Amino acid sequence: SLQKIKQKGTLVVGMSADYPPYEFTTNKNGKTEYVGFEVDLAKQFAKDLGVKLVIKNMDFDSLLVALETGKIDTIISGMNVTNERKKSVDFSNTYYSGNSYFLINKADHDRFKKATDFKGKT
Ligand code: ARG
């Protein structure tokens, strides 16, 4: 619970940091760092709660069990809602639709109709 998180002073977030641009790792001066927009989100959550962030990196398939057994406080790992998952955990409201687009100039409308039209033209 939120109260428990505040009491212990840490927010333990489970993620599988192998999923750019959501969460992944980089090596900076020999140090492994977690990066990605969900890492930023986790940092902000911890900041808002006034607690320290602890990221537990694990296999994606281990996340649900880790949450159910209390090893982590929450999962932030690009996990989509499914009926199966909903049986064991609660999902927040959606914060990212997962729909991404790239845009082209209207003048090029007739040149590019499908992805393969870009071959050799860019
Ligand atoms: N979106 C897919 C799912 O919910 C895959 C997510 C994988 N995430 C990860 N951090 N590896 O099943």
mmCIF file with all atom_site columns, N, CA and C and ligand atoms in Angstrom, residues 15-19 22-23 38 60 63 76-82 85, ligand 1:
data_model
loop_
_atom_site.group_PDB
_atom_site.id
_atom_site.type_symbol
_atom_site.label_atom_id
_atom_site.label_alt_id
_atom_site.label_comp_id
_atom_site.label_asym_id
_atom_site.label_entity_id
_atom_site.label_seq_id
_atom_site.pdbx_PDB_ins_code
_atom_site.Cartn_x
_atom_site.Cartn_y
_atom_site.Cartn_z
_atom_site.occupancy
_atom_site.B_iso_or_equiv
_atom_site.pdbx_formal_charge
_atom_site.auth_seq_id
_atom_site.auth_comp_id
_atom_site.auth_asym_id
_atom_site.auth_atom_id
_atom_site.pdbx_PDB_model_num
ATOM   1  N N  . MET A 1 15 ? 10.870 -4.144  -13.191 1.00 0.00 ? 15 MET A N  1
ATOM   2  C CA . MET A 1 15 ? 10.829 -3.965  -14.644 1.00 0.00 ? 15 MET A CA 1
ATOM   3  C C  . MET A 1 15 ? 11.799 -4.936  -15.314 1.00 0.00 ? 15 MET A C  1
ATOM   4  N N  . SER A 1 16 ? 11.522 -5.197  -16.569 1.00 0.00 ? 16 SER A N  1
ATOM   5  C CA . SER A 1 16 ? 12.431 -5.995  -17.376 1.00 0.00 ? 16 SER A CA 1
ATOM   6  C C  . SER A 1 16 ? 13.103 -5.025  -18.333 1.00 0.00 ? 16 SER A C  1
ATOM   7  N N  . ALA A 1 17 ? 14.315 -4.617  -17.970 1.00 0.00 ? 17 ALA A N  1
ATOM   8  C CA . ALA A 1 17 ? 14.971 -3.510  -18.665 1.00 0.00 ? 17 ALA A CA 1
ATOM   9  C C  . ALA A 1 17 ? 15.642 -3.975  -19.960 1.00 0.00 ? 17 ALA A C  1
ATOM   10 N N  . ASP A 1 18 ? 14.779 -4.443  -20.853 1.00 0.00 ? 18 ASP A N  1
ATOM   11 C CA . ASP A 1 18 ? 15.257 -4.950  -22.140 1.00 0.00 ? 18 ASP A CA 1
ATOM   12 C C  . ASP A 1 18 ? 14.314 -4.506  -23.249 1.00 0.00 ? 18 ASP A C  1
ATOM   13 N N  . TYR A 1 19 ? 13.704 -3.348  -23.058 1.00 0.00 ? 19 TYR A N  1
ATOM   14 C CA . TYR A 1 19 ? 12.575 -2.974  -23.901 1.00 0.00 ? 19 TYR A CA 1
ATOM   15 C C  . TYR A 1 19 ? 12.613 -1.485  -24.269 1.00 0.00 ? 19 TYR A C  1
ATOM   16 N N  . TYR A 1 22 ? 11.104 2.015   -23.665 1.00 0.00 ? 22 TYR A N  1
ATOM   17 C CA . TYR A 1 22 ? 10.414 1.997   -22.371 1.00 0.00 ? 22 TYR A CA 1
ATOM   18 C C  . TYR A 1 22 ? 11.413 1.947   -21.213 1.00 0.00 ? 22 TYR A C  1
ATOM   19 N N  . GLU A 1 23 ? 12.194 0.840   -21.200 1.00 0.00 ? 23 GLU A N  1
ATOM   20 C CA . GLU A 1 23 ? 13.222 0.706   -20.161 1.00 0.00 ? 23 GLU A CA 1
ATOM   21 C C  . GLU A 1 23 ? 14.329 -0.164  -20.732 1.00 0.00 ? 23 GLU A C  1
ATOM   22 N N  . GLU A 1 38 ? 9.874  4.968   -19.039 1.00 0.00 ? 38 GLU A N  1
ATOM   23 C CA . GLU A 1 38 ? 9.240  4.413   -17.839 1.00 0.00 ? 38 GLU A CA 1
ATOM   24 C C  . GLU A 1 38 ? 10.186 4.473   -16.637 1.00 0.00 ? 38 GLU A C  1
ATOM   25 N N  . PHE A 1 60 ? 10.835 -10.541 -17.789 1.00 0.00 ? 60 PHE A N  1
ATOM   26 C CA . PHE A 1 60 ? 9.462  -10.071 -17.910 1.00 0.00 ? 60 PHE A CA 1
ATOM   27 C C  . PHE A 1 60 ? 8.487  -11.081 -17.303 1.00 0.00 ? 60 PHE A C  1
ATOM   28 N N  . LEU A 1 63 ? 7.742  -10.943 -13.435 1.00 0.00 ? 63 LEU A N  1
ATOM   29 C CA . LEU A 1 63 ? 7.211  -9.716  -12.832 1.00 0.00 ? 63 LEU A CA 1
ATOM   30 C C  . LEU A 1 63 ? 5.911  -9.945  -12.056 1.00 0.00 ? 63 LEU A C  1
ATOM   31 N N  . ILE A 1 76 ? 6.348  -1.559  -13.640 1.00 0.00 ? 76 ILE A N  1
ATOM   32 C CA . ILE A 1 76 ? 6.318  -0.542  -14.698 1.00 0.00 ? 76 ILE A CA 1
ATOM   33 C C  . ILE A 1 76 ? 7.191  -1.104  -15.804 1.00 0.00 ? 76 ILE A C  1
ATOM   34 N N  . SER A 1 77 ? 6.584  -1.748  -16.785 1.00 0.00 ? 77 SER A N  1
ATOM   35 C CA . SER A 1 77 ? 7.413  -2.505  -17.710 1.00 0.00 ? 77 SER A CA 1
ATOM   36 C C  . SER A 1 77 ? 6.769  -2.704  -19.078 1.00 0.00 ? 77 SER A C  1
ATOM   37 N N  . GLY A 1 78 ? 6.059  -1.688  -19.508 1.00 0.00 ? 78 GLY A N  1
ATOM   38 C CA . GLY A 1 78 ? 5.436  -1.785  -20.825 1.00 0.00 ? 78 GLY A CA 1
ATOM   39 C C  . GLY A 1 78 ? 4.433  -2.916  -20.922 1.00 0.00 ? 78 GLY A C  1
ATOM   40 N N  . MET A 1 79 ? 3.833  -3.256  -19.791 1.00 0.00 ? 79 MET A N  1
ATOM   41 C CA . MET A 1 79 ? 2.939  -4.397  -19.780 1.00 0.00 ? 79 MET A CA 1
ATOM   42 C C  . MET A 1 79 ? 1.521  -4.003  -20.192 1.00 0.00 ? 79 MET A C  1
ATOM   43 N N  . ASN A 1 80 ? 1.049  -4.635  -21.229 1.00 0.00 ? 80 ASN A N  1
ATOM   44 C CA . ASN A 1 80 ? -0.307 -4.352  -21.711 1.00 0.00 ? 80 ASN A CA 1
ATOM   45 C C  . ASN A 1 80 ? -1.331 -5.075  -20.838 1.00 0.00 ? 80 ASN A C  1
ATOM   46 N N  . VAL A 1 81 ? -2.524 -4.520  -20.817 1.00 0.00 ? 81 VAL A N  1
ATOM   47 C CA . VAL A 1 81 ? -3.599 -5.144  -20.062 1.00 0.00 ? 81 VAL A CA 1
ATOM   48 C C  . VAL A 1 81 ? -4.161 -6.329  -20.863 1.00 0.00 ? 81 VAL A C  1
ATOM   49 N N  . THR A 1 82 ? -4.321 -7.465  -20.187 1.00 0.00 ? 82 THR A N  1
ATOM   50 C CA . THR A 1 82 ? -4.988 -8.618  -20.798 1.00 0.00 ? 82 THR A CA 1
ATOM   51 C C  . THR A 1 82 ? -5.966 -9.179  -19.766 1.00 0.00 ? 82 THR A C  1
ATOM   52 N N  . ARG A 1 85 ? -4.084 -11.401 -17.232 1.00 0.00 ? 85 ARG A N  1
ATOM   53 C CA . ARG A 1 85 ? -3.322 -10.652 -16.221 1.00 0.00 ? 85 ARG A CA 1
ATOM   54 C C  . ARG A 1 85 ? -4.245 -9.966  -15.225 1.00 0.00 ? 85 ARG A C  1
HETATM 55 N N1 . ARG B 2 .  ? 3.811  -5.203  -24.315 1.00 0.00 ? 1  ARG B N1 1
HETATM 56 C C1 . ARG B 2 .  ? 4.101  -6.603  -24.232 1.00 0.00 ? 1  ARG B C1 1
HETATM 57 C C2 . ARG B 2 .  ? 3.314  -7.260  -23.136 1.00 0.00 ? 1  ARG B C2 1
HETATM 58 O O1 . ARG B 2 .  ? 2.661  -6.593  -22.362 1.00 0.00 ? 1  ARG B O1 1
HETATM 59 C C3 . ARG B 2 .  ? 5.569  -6.868  -23.994 1.00 0.00 ? 1  ARG B C3 1
HETATM 60 C C4 . ARG B 2 .  ? 6.171  -6.019  -22.907 1.00 0.00 ? 1  ARG B C4 1
HETATM 61 C C5 . ARG B 2 .  ? 7.590  -6.390  -22.645 1.00 0.00 ? 1  ARG B C5 1
HETATM 62 N N2 . ARG B 2 .  ? 8.169  -5.491  -21.683 1.00 0.00 ? 1  ARG B N2 1
HETATM 63 C C6 . ARG B 2 .  ? 9.441  -5.562  -21.270 1.00 0.00 ? 1  ARG B C6 1
HETATM 64 N N3 . ARG B 2 .  ? 9.881  -4.647  -20.424 1.00 0.00 ? 1  ARG B N3 1
HETATM 65 N N4 . ARG B 2 .  ? 10.259 -6.486  -21.746 1.00 0.00 ? 1  ARG B N4 1
HETATM 66 O O2 . ARG B 2 .  ? 3.308  -8.451  -23.075 1.00 0.00 ? 1  ARG B O2 1
#
